Amino acid sequence: MLGAPGSGKGTQCKRIVTRYGLLHLSSGDILRQQRVEGTELGKTARTYMDSGALVPDQIIVEMMADAIMKAPDAGFVLDGFPRTVNQATELAKSLAAANQKIDVILNLQIDDQLVVERMAGRRSCPQCGAVYNIERFKPKVEGVCDNDGTKLIQRPDDSAEVVANRLETYHLQTEPVIDYYKKNSSTVYDIDANKDAEEVIALVFVKLDALARG
Ligand code: AMP
């Protein structure tokens, strides 16, 4: 799953893994978990993440290769990885080693202005990772997670200044990954992610159902 920050990758991936019985492998979630656990990896990643920069390729490639090796045969959805062309070429090697391949790439396309608006309203649960929006997807009780009652926070990297950096990083380093896959003759579906989440997931399910039918 490729797309800018705030394009809805995480939300769409959660729906996909439930429908098709896949594992959700989110590089951002794994990094945040490492930070909560206070590991060396988590500590190294913190400065990059909080400024909106990418964590160095070597760290990410090793982390994701490990996750892929441990993934069940039923398959998985990669969310937020690869984010550079170098990561994409290294991913190809990890997949070959695990006897896996990419079936399809979903590319969520969204306008920068909408990303800025969405991120300003985004609130997350630091405990379970659930994501809300103060305008569009409110929790039942204001400021509190529906799942576990934890106080919701604004992720440090969702502040306006960091979002601007994350968008710049996306355009410079991650957009070339889409061209890389298109040139590679991979199956890439461009999805209009300016629409509501429900409309987007309907488009995604149409594509994936057809793929699943073969
Ligand atoms: P996300 O939750 O996917 O938006 O990721 C949050 C932050 O984690 C990003 O802004 C990066 O600092 C870092 N990150 C996540 N995935 C990657 C990746 N594939 N390569 C480098 N940094 C990443």
PDB file of C-alpha atoms and ligand atoms in Angstrom:
ATOM      1  CA  MET A   1       0.000   0.000   0.000  1.00  0.00           C
ATOM      2  CA  LEU A   2       1.601   3.229  -1.143  1.00  0.00           C
ATOM      3  CA  GLY A   3       0.429   6.762  -0.557  1.00  0.00           C
ATOM      4  CA  ALA A   4       1.234  10.069   1.119  1.00  0.00           C
ATOM      5  CA  PRO A   5       0.998  10.479   4.887  1.00  0.00           C
ATOM      6  CA  GLY A   6      -2.673  10.984   5.731  1.00  0.00           C
ATOM      7  CA  SER A   7      -3.908   9.308   2.542  1.00  0.00           C
ATOM      8  CA  GLY A   8      -5.609   6.618   4.669  1.00  0.00           C
ATOM      9  CA  LYS A   9      -3.121   3.767   4.208  1.00  0.00           C
ATOM     10  CA  GLY A  10      -3.487   2.479   7.766  1.00  0.00           C
ATOM     11  CA  THR A  11      -7.295   2.644   7.780  1.00  0.00           C
ATOM     12  CA  GLN A  12      -7.584   0.913   4.407  1.00  0.00           C
ATOM     13  CA  CYS A  13      -5.047  -1.771   5.371  1.00  0.00           C
ATOM     14  CA  LYS A  14      -6.999  -2.646   8.528  1.00  0.00           C
ATOM     15  CA  ARG A  15     -10.129  -3.243   6.419  1.00  0.00           C
ATOM     16  CA  ILE A  16      -8.183  -5.291   3.842  1.00  0.00           C
ATOM     17  CA  VAL A  17      -6.532  -7.633   6.331  1.00  0.00           C
ATOM     18  CA  THR A  18      -9.894  -8.336   7.998  1.00  0.00           C
ATOM     19  CA  ARG A  19     -11.642  -9.132   4.712  1.00  0.00           C
ATOM     20  CA  TYR A  20      -8.914 -11.316   3.189  1.00  0.00           C
ATOM     21  CA  GLY A  21      -7.349 -12.844   6.318  1.00  0.00           C
ATOM     22  CA  LEU A  22      -3.923 -11.261   5.803  1.00  0.00           C
ATOM     23  CA  LEU A  23      -1.275  -9.925   8.181  1.00  0.00           C
ATOM     24  CA  HIS A  24      -0.859  -6.157   8.465  1.00  0.00           C
ATOM     25  CA  LEU A  25       2.827  -5.190   8.382  1.00  0.00           C
ATOM     26  CA  SER A  26       3.077  -1.448   9.013  1.00  0.00           C
ATOM     27  CA  SER A  27       6.618  -0.090   9.247  1.00  0.00           C
ATOM     28  CA  GLY A  28       5.346   2.997  11.133  1.00  0.00           C
ATOM     29  CA  ASP A  29       3.470   0.839  13.686  1.00  0.00           C
ATOM     30  CA  ILE A  30       6.492  -1.418  14.196  1.00  0.00           C
ATOM     31  CA  LEU A  31       8.709   1.639  14.766  1.00  0.00           C
ATOM     32  CA  ARG A  32       6.216   3.178  17.220  1.00  0.00           C
ATOM     33  CA  GLN A  33       6.064  -0.133  19.096  1.00  0.00           C
ATOM     34  CA  GLN A  34       9.872  -0.188  19.308  1.00  0.00           C
ATOM     35  CA  ARG A  35       9.752   3.320  20.774  1.00  0.00           C
ATOM     36  CA  VAL A  36       7.197   2.302  23.409  1.00  0.00           C
ATOM     37  CA  GLU A  37       9.416  -0.641  24.344  1.00  0.00           C
ATOM     38  CA  GLY A  38      12.468   1.653  24.522  1.00  0.00           C
ATOM     39  CA  THR A  39      14.654  -0.523  22.287  1.00  0.00           C
ATOM     40  CA  GLU A  40      17.832   0.743  20.590  1.00  0.00           C
ATOM     41  CA  LEU A  41      15.983   0.695  17.286  1.00  0.00           C
ATOM     42  CA  GLY A  42      13.176   2.762  18.792  1.00  0.00           C
ATOM     43  CA  LYS A  43      15.613   5.289  20.226  1.00  0.00           C
ATOM     44  CA  THR A  44      17.457   5.655  16.914  1.00  0.00           C
ATOM     45  CA  ALA A  45      14.201   6.067  14.977  1.00  0.00           C
ATOM     46  CA  ARG A  46      12.779   8.762  17.283  1.00  0.00           C
ATOM     47  CA  THR A  47      14.731  11.787  15.966  1.00  0.00           C
ATOM     48  CA  TYR A  48      13.987  10.974  12.343  1.00  0.00           C
ATOM     49  CA  MET A  49      10.306  10.303  12.950  1.00  0.00           C
ATOM     50  CA  ASP A  50       9.686  13.395  15.066  1.00  0.00           C
ATOM     51  CA  SER A  51      11.165  15.665  12.405  1.00  0.00           C
ATOM     52  CA  GLY A  52       9.251  14.070   9.525  1.00  0.00           C
ATOM     53  CA  ALA A  53      12.354  12.514   7.938  1.00  0.00           C
ATOM     54  CA  LEU A  54      12.729   8.892   6.900  1.00  0.00           C
ATOM     55  CA  VAL A  55      14.532   6.428   9.137  1.00  0.00           C
ATOM     56  CA  PRO A  56      17.702   5.237   7.266  1.00  0.00           C
ATOM     57  CA  ASP A  57      17.087   2.511   4.690  1.00  0.00           C
ATOM     58  CA  GLN A  58      19.398  -0.052   6.238  1.00  0.00           C
ATOM     59  CA  ILE A  59      17.513  -0.052   9.559  1.00  0.00           C
ATOM     60  CA  ILE A  60      14.118  -0.277   7.885  1.00  0.00           C
ATOM     61  CA  VAL A  61      15.136  -2.940   5.370  1.00  0.00           C
ATOM     62  CA  GLU A  62      16.455  -5.236   8.122  1.00  0.00           C
ATOM     63  CA  MET A  63      13.412  -4.646  10.307  1.00  0.00           C
ATOM     64  CA  MET A  64      10.963  -5.427   7.512  1.00  0.00           C
ATOM     65  CA  ALA A  65      12.949  -8.407   6.180  1.00  0.00           C
ATOM     66  CA  ASP A  66      12.665  -9.904   9.665  1.00  0.00           C
ATOM     67  CA  ALA A  67       8.902  -9.254   9.778  1.00  0.00           C
ATOM     68  CA  ILE A  68       8.443 -10.794   6.317  1.00  0.00           C
ATOM     69  CA  MET A  69      10.402 -13.912   7.254  1.00  0.00           C
ATOM     70  CA  LYS A  70       8.073 -14.429  10.230  1.00  0.00           C
ATOM     71  CA  ALA A  71       4.863 -13.765   8.272  1.00  0.00           C
ATOM     72  CA  PRO A  72       2.462 -16.665   7.717  1.00  0.00           C
ATOM     73  CA  ASP A  73       2.001 -18.186   4.252  1.00  0.00           C
ATOM     74  CA  ALA A  74      -1.500 -16.700   3.970  1.00  0.00           C
ATOM     75  CA  GLY A  75       0.175 -13.429   2.996  1.00  0.00           C
ATOM     76  CA  PHE A  76       0.443  -9.858   4.199  1.00  0.00           C
ATOM     77  CA  VAL A  77      -0.114  -6.241   3.348  1.00  0.00           C
ATOM     78  CA  LEU A  78       2.894  -3.940   3.515  1.00  0.00           C
ATOM     79  CA  ASP A  79       1.870  -0.524   4.807  1.00  0.00           C
ATOM     80  CA  GLY A  80       4.325   2.381   4.621  1.00  0.00           C
ATOM     81  CA  PHE A  81       7.117   0.260   3.162  1.00  0.00           C
ATOM     82  CA  PRO A  82       8.942   0.579   0.787  1.00  0.00           C
ATOM     83  CA  ARG A  83       9.343   4.350   0.921  1.00  0.00           C
ATOM     84  CA  THR A  84      12.485   4.738  -1.205  1.00  0.00           C
ATOM     85  CA  VAL A  85      13.614   3.087  -4.447  1.00  0.00           C
ATOM     86  CA  ASN A  86      16.511   1.542  -2.529  1.00  0.00           C
ATOM     87  CA  GLN A  87      14.047  -0.021  -0.058  1.00  0.00           C
ATOM     88  CA  ALA A  88      12.028  -1.367  -3.007  1.00  0.00           C
ATOM     89  CA  THR A  89      15.036  -3.101  -4.550  1.00  0.00           C
ATOM     90  CA  GLU A  90      16.036  -4.537  -1.149  1.00  0.00           C
ATOM     91  CA  LEU A  91      12.426  -5.672  -0.598  1.00  0.00           C
ATOM     92  CA  ALA A  92      12.597  -7.640  -3.842  1.00  0.00           C
ATOM     93  CA  LYS A  93      15.552  -9.563  -2.380  1.00  0.00           C
ATOM     94  CA  SER A  94      13.788 -10.223   0.966  1.00  0.00           C
ATOM     95  CA  LEU A  95      10.698 -11.470  -0.855  1.00  0.00           C
ATOM     96  CA  ALA A  96      12.732 -13.790  -3.070  1.00  0.00           C
ATOM     97  CA  ALA A  97      14.443 -15.205   0.057  1.00  0.00           C
ATOM     98  CA  ALA A  98      11.048 -15.810   1.709  1.00  0.00           C
ATOM     99  CA  ASN A  99       9.624 -17.300  -1.505  1.00  0.00           C
ATOM    100  CA  GLN A 100       7.015 -14.530  -1.646  1.00  0.00           C
ATOM    101  CA  LYS A 101       6.024 -11.989  -4.279  1.00  0.00           C
ATOM    102  CA  ILE A 102       4.019  -8.799  -4.579  1.00  0.00           C
ATOM    103  CA  ASP A 103       0.625  -9.487  -6.180  1.00  0.00           C
ATOM    104  CA  VAL A 104      -0.591  -5.930  -6.400  1.00  0.00           C
ATOM    105  CA  ILE A 105       0.324  -2.392  -5.436  1.00  0.00           C
ATOM    106  CA  LEU A 106      -2.374   0.007  -4.326  1.00  0.00           C
ATOM    107  CA  ASN A 107      -1.401   3.641  -4.747  1.00  0.00           C
ATOM    108  CA  LEU A 108      -3.608   6.033  -2.773  1.00  0.00           C
ATOM    109  CA  GLN A 109      -3.570   9.434  -4.491  1.00  0.00           C
ATOM    110  CA  ILE A 110      -4.514  12.515  -2.472  1.00  0.00           C
ATOM    111  CA  ASP A 111      -4.099  16.300  -2.714  1.00  0.00           C
ATOM    112  CA  ASP A 112      -1.561  17.850  -0.323  1.00  0.00           C
ATOM    113  CA  GLN A 113      -4.088  20.389   0.949  1.00  0.00           C
ATOM    114  CA  LEU A 114      -6.456  17.628   2.063  1.00  0.00           C
ATOM    115  CA  VAL A 115      -3.590  15.835   3.828  1.00  0.00           C
ATOM    116  CA  VAL A 116      -2.837  19.007   5.805  1.00  0.00           C
ATOM    117  CA  GLU A 117      -6.517  19.349   6.811  1.00  0.00           C
ATOM    118  CA  ARG A 118      -6.879  15.679   7.773  1.00  0.00           C
ATOM    119  CA  MET A 119      -3.702  15.522   9.818  1.00  0.00           C
ATOM    120  CA  ALA A 120      -4.672  18.634  11.794  1.00  0.00           C
ATOM    121  CA  GLY A 121      -7.737  16.748  13.080  1.00  0.00           C
ATOM    122  CA  ARG A 122      -6.127  13.351  13.553  1.00  0.00           C
ATOM    123  CA  ARG A 123      -5.982  11.888  17.062  1.00  0.00           C
ATOM    124  CA  SER A 124      -4.461   8.513  17.950  1.00  0.00           C
ATOM    125  CA  CYS A 125      -4.623   6.082  20.835  1.00  0.00           C
ATOM    126  CA  PRO A 126      -1.074   5.591  22.199  1.00  0.00           C
ATOM    127  CA  GLN A 127      -2.188   2.243  23.648  1.00  0.00           C
ATOM    128  CA  CYS A 128      -3.879   0.359  20.770  1.00  0.00           C
ATOM    129  CA  GLY A 129      -3.048   2.564  17.772  1.00  0.00           C
ATOM    130  CA  ALA A 130      -6.693   3.334  16.853  1.00  0.00           C
ATOM    131  CA  VAL A 131      -7.014   6.502  14.788  1.00  0.00           C
ATOM    132  CA  TYR A 132      -9.817   9.099  15.034  1.00  0.00           C
ATOM    133  CA  ASN A 133     -10.529  12.499  13.548  1.00  0.00           C
ATOM    134  CA  ILE A 134     -12.071  15.342  15.551  1.00  0.00           C
ATOM    135  CA  GLU A 135     -14.271  16.302  12.569  1.00  0.00           C
ATOM    136  CA  ARG A 136     -14.861  13.178  10.532  1.00  0.00           C
ATOM    137  CA  PHE A 137     -14.489  10.165  12.844  1.00  0.00           C
ATOM    138  CA  LYS A 138     -15.113  11.123  16.446  1.00  0.00           C
ATOM    139  CA  PRO A 139     -14.702   8.741  19.369  1.00  0.00           C
ATOM    140  CA  LYS A 140     -17.887   8.069  21.377  1.00  0.00           C
ATOM    141  CA  VAL A 141     -16.517  10.118  24.291  1.00  0.00           C
ATOM    142  CA  GLU A 142     -14.483  13.169  23.291  1.00  0.00           C
ATOM    143  CA  GLY A 143     -10.724  12.670  23.681  1.00  0.00           C
ATOM    144  CA  VAL A 144     -10.969   9.027  24.789  1.00  0.00           C
ATOM    145  CA  CYS A 145     -10.331   5.798  22.856  1.00  0.00           C
ATOM    146  CA  ASP A 146     -13.460   3.659  22.222  1.00  0.00           C
ATOM    147  CA  ASN A 147     -11.457   0.432  22.551  1.00  0.00           C
ATOM    148  CA  ASP A 148      -9.624   0.885  25.831  1.00  0.00           C
ATOM    149  CA  GLY A 149     -10.521   4.263  27.372  1.00  0.00           C
ATOM    150  CA  THR A 150      -6.982   5.664  26.901  1.00  0.00           C
ATOM    151  CA  LYS A 151      -6.617   9.443  26.494  1.00  0.00           C
ATOM    152  CA  LEU A 152      -6.141  10.247  22.801  1.00  0.00           C
ATOM    153  CA  ILE A 153      -3.105  12.203  21.658  1.00  0.00           C
ATOM    154  CA  GLN A 154      -1.997  14.076  18.578  1.00  0.00           C
ATOM    155  CA  ARG A 155       1.051  12.166  17.281  1.00  0.00           C
ATOM    156  CA  PRO A 156       4.093  14.476  17.542  1.00  0.00           C
ATOM    157  CA  ASP A 157       4.665  14.005  13.819  1.00  0.00           C
ATOM    158  CA  ASP A 158       1.094  15.096  12.998  1.00  0.00           C
ATOM    159  CA  SER A 159       1.821  18.740  13.923  1.00  0.00           C
ATOM    160  CA  ALA A 160       1.475  21.174  10.983  1.00  0.00           C
ATOM    161  CA  GLU A 161       5.209  21.838  10.636  1.00  0.00           C
ATOM    162  CA  VAL A 162       6.182  18.158  10.655  1.00  0.00           C
ATOM    163  CA  VAL A 163       3.362  17.264   8.253  1.00  0.00           C
ATOM    164  CA  ALA A 164       4.838  19.760   5.756  1.00  0.00           C
ATOM    165  CA  ASN A 165       8.198  17.968   6.070  1.00  0.00           C
ATOM    166  CA  ARG A 166       6.596  14.546   5.718  1.00  0.00           C
ATOM    167  CA  LEU A 167       4.838  15.662   2.520  1.00  0.00           C
ATOM    168  CA  GLU A 168       8.080  17.013   1.081  1.00  0.00           C
ATOM    169  CA  THR A 169       9.847  13.758   1.986  1.00  0.00           C
ATOM    170  CA  TYR A 170       7.023  11.825   0.330  1.00  0.00           C
ATOM    171  CA  HIS A 171       7.235  13.751  -2.958  1.00  0.00           C
ATOM    172  CA  LEU A 172      11.023  13.583  -3.123  1.00  0.00           C
ATOM    173  CA  GLN A 173      11.722  10.053  -1.927  1.00  0.00           C
ATOM    174  CA  THR A 174       8.572   7.939  -2.089  1.00  0.00           C
ATOM    175  CA  GLU A 175       6.839   9.036  -5.300  1.00  0.00           C
ATOM    176  CA  PRO A 176       9.737   7.617  -7.369  1.00  0.00           C
ATOM    177  CA  VAL A 177       8.856   4.198  -5.878  1.00  0.00           C
ATOM    178  CA  ILE A 178       5.556   4.290  -7.792  1.00  0.00           C
ATOM    179  CA  ASP A 179       7.391   4.941 -11.071  1.00  0.00           C
ATOM    180  CA  TYR A 180       9.836   2.178 -10.194  1.00  0.00           C
ATOM    181  CA  TYR A 181       6.988  -0.342  -9.903  1.00  0.00           C
ATOM    182  CA  LYS A 182       5.178   0.955 -12.989  1.00  0.00           C
ATOM    183  CA  LYS A 183       8.370   0.609 -15.038  1.00  0.00           C
ATOM    184  CA  ASN A 184       8.869  -2.853 -13.541  1.00  0.00           C
ATOM    185  CA  SER A 185       5.530  -3.948 -15.028  1.00  0.00           C
ATOM    186  CA  SER A 186       4.111  -4.624 -11.574  1.00  0.00           C
ATOM    187  CA  THR A 187       0.331  -4.361 -11.234  1.00  0.00           C
ATOM    188  CA  VAL A 188      -0.263  -0.876  -9.814  1.00  0.00           C
ATOM    189  CA  TYR A 189      -3.777   0.389  -9.119  1.00  0.00           C
ATOM    190  CA  ASP A 190      -4.090   4.156  -8.684  1.00  0.00           C
ATOM    191  CA  ILE A 191      -6.924   4.888  -6.265  1.00  0.00           C
ATOM    192  CA  ASP A 192      -8.497   8.320  -5.723  1.00  0.00           C
ATOM    193  CA  ALA A 193      -8.082   8.789  -1.964  1.00  0.00           C
ATOM    194  CA  ASN A 194      -9.597  12.286  -1.895  1.00  0.00           C
ATOM    195  CA  LYS A 195     -12.955  10.552  -1.434  1.00  0.00           C
ATOM    196  CA  ASP A 196     -14.434   9.383   1.880  1.00  0.00           C
ATOM    197  CA  ALA A 197     -12.844   6.309   3.472  1.00  0.00           C
ATOM    198  CA  GLU A 198     -15.956   4.210   2.724  1.00  0.00           C
ATOM    199  CA  GLU A 199     -15.883   5.095  -0.969  1.00  0.00           C
ATOM    200  CA  VAL A 200     -12.158   4.393  -1.142  1.00  0.00           C
ATOM    201  CA  ILE A 201     -12.466   0.977   0.467  1.00  0.00           C
ATOM    202  CA  ALA A 202     -15.297   0.072  -1.914  1.00  0.00           C
ATOM    203  CA  LEU A 203     -12.969   0.849  -4.859  1.00  0.00           C
ATOM    204  CA  VAL A 204     -10.175  -1.171  -3.256  1.00  0.00           C
ATOM    205  CA  PHE A 205     -12.435  -4.188  -2.601  1.00  0.00           C
ATOM    206  CA  VAL A 206     -13.622  -4.224  -6.235  1.00  0.00           C
ATOM    207  CA  LYS A 207      -9.996  -4.475  -7.376  1.00  0.00           C
ATOM    208  CA  LEU A 208      -8.923  -7.024  -4.774  1.00  0.00           C
ATOM    209  CA  ASP A 209     -12.031  -9.219  -5.134  1.00  0.00           C
ATOM    210  CA  ALA A 210     -11.282  -9.488  -8.874  1.00  0.00           C
ATOM    211  CA  LEU A 211      -7.693 -10.390  -8.076  1.00  0.00           C
ATOM    212  CA  ALA A 212      -8.772 -12.986  -5.483  1.00  0.00           C
ATOM    213  CA  ARG A 213     -11.108 -14.604  -8.070  1.00  0.00           C
ATOM    214  CA  GLY A 214      -8.075 -14.861 -10.349  1.00  0.00           C
TER     215      GLY A 214
HETATM  216  P1  AMP B   1       3.811   6.279   9.143  1.00  0.00           P
HETATM  217  O1  AMP B   1       3.062   5.892  10.358  1.00  0.00           O
HETATM  218  O2  AMP B   1       3.832   5.203   8.094  1.00  0.00           O
HETATM  219  O3  AMP B   1       3.388   7.618   8.582  1.00  0.00           O
HETATM  220  O4  AMP B   1       5.354   6.439   9.590  1.00  0.00           O
HETATM  221  C1  AMP B   1       5.746   7.378  10.588  1.00  0.00           C
HETATM  222  C2  AMP B   1       7.222   7.684  10.462  1.00  0.00           C
HETATM  223  O5  AMP B   1       7.995   6.486  10.624  1.00  0.00           O
HETATM  224  C3  AMP B   1       7.651   8.233   9.110  1.00  0.00           C
HETATM  225  O6  AMP B   1       7.451   9.635   9.003  1.00  0.00           O
HETATM  226  C4  AMP B   1       9.145   7.859   9.101  1.00  0.00           C
HETATM  227  O7  AMP B   1       9.905   8.716   9.932  1.00  0.00           O
HETATM  228  C5  AMP B   1       9.117   6.488   9.756  1.00  0.00           C
HETATM  229  N1  AMP B   1       8.940   5.415   8.747  1.00  0.00           N
HETATM  230  C6  AMP B   1       7.876   4.565   8.596  1.00  0.00           C
HETATM  231  N2  AMP B   1       8.058   3.727   7.559  1.00  0.00           N
HETATM  232  C7  AMP B   1       9.276   4.038   7.041  1.00  0.00           C
HETATM  233  C8  AMP B   1      10.030   3.554   5.936  1.00  0.00           C
HETATM  234  N3  AMP B   1       9.555   2.565   5.148  1.00  0.00           N
HETATM  235  N4  AMP B   1      11.244   4.111   5.705  1.00  0.00           N
HETATM  236  C9  AMP B   1      11.735   5.096   6.472  1.00  0.00           C
HETATM  237  N5  AMP B   1      11.083   5.621   7.513  1.00  0.00           N
HETATM  238  C10 AMP B   1       9.849   5.113   7.812  1.00  0.00           C
END
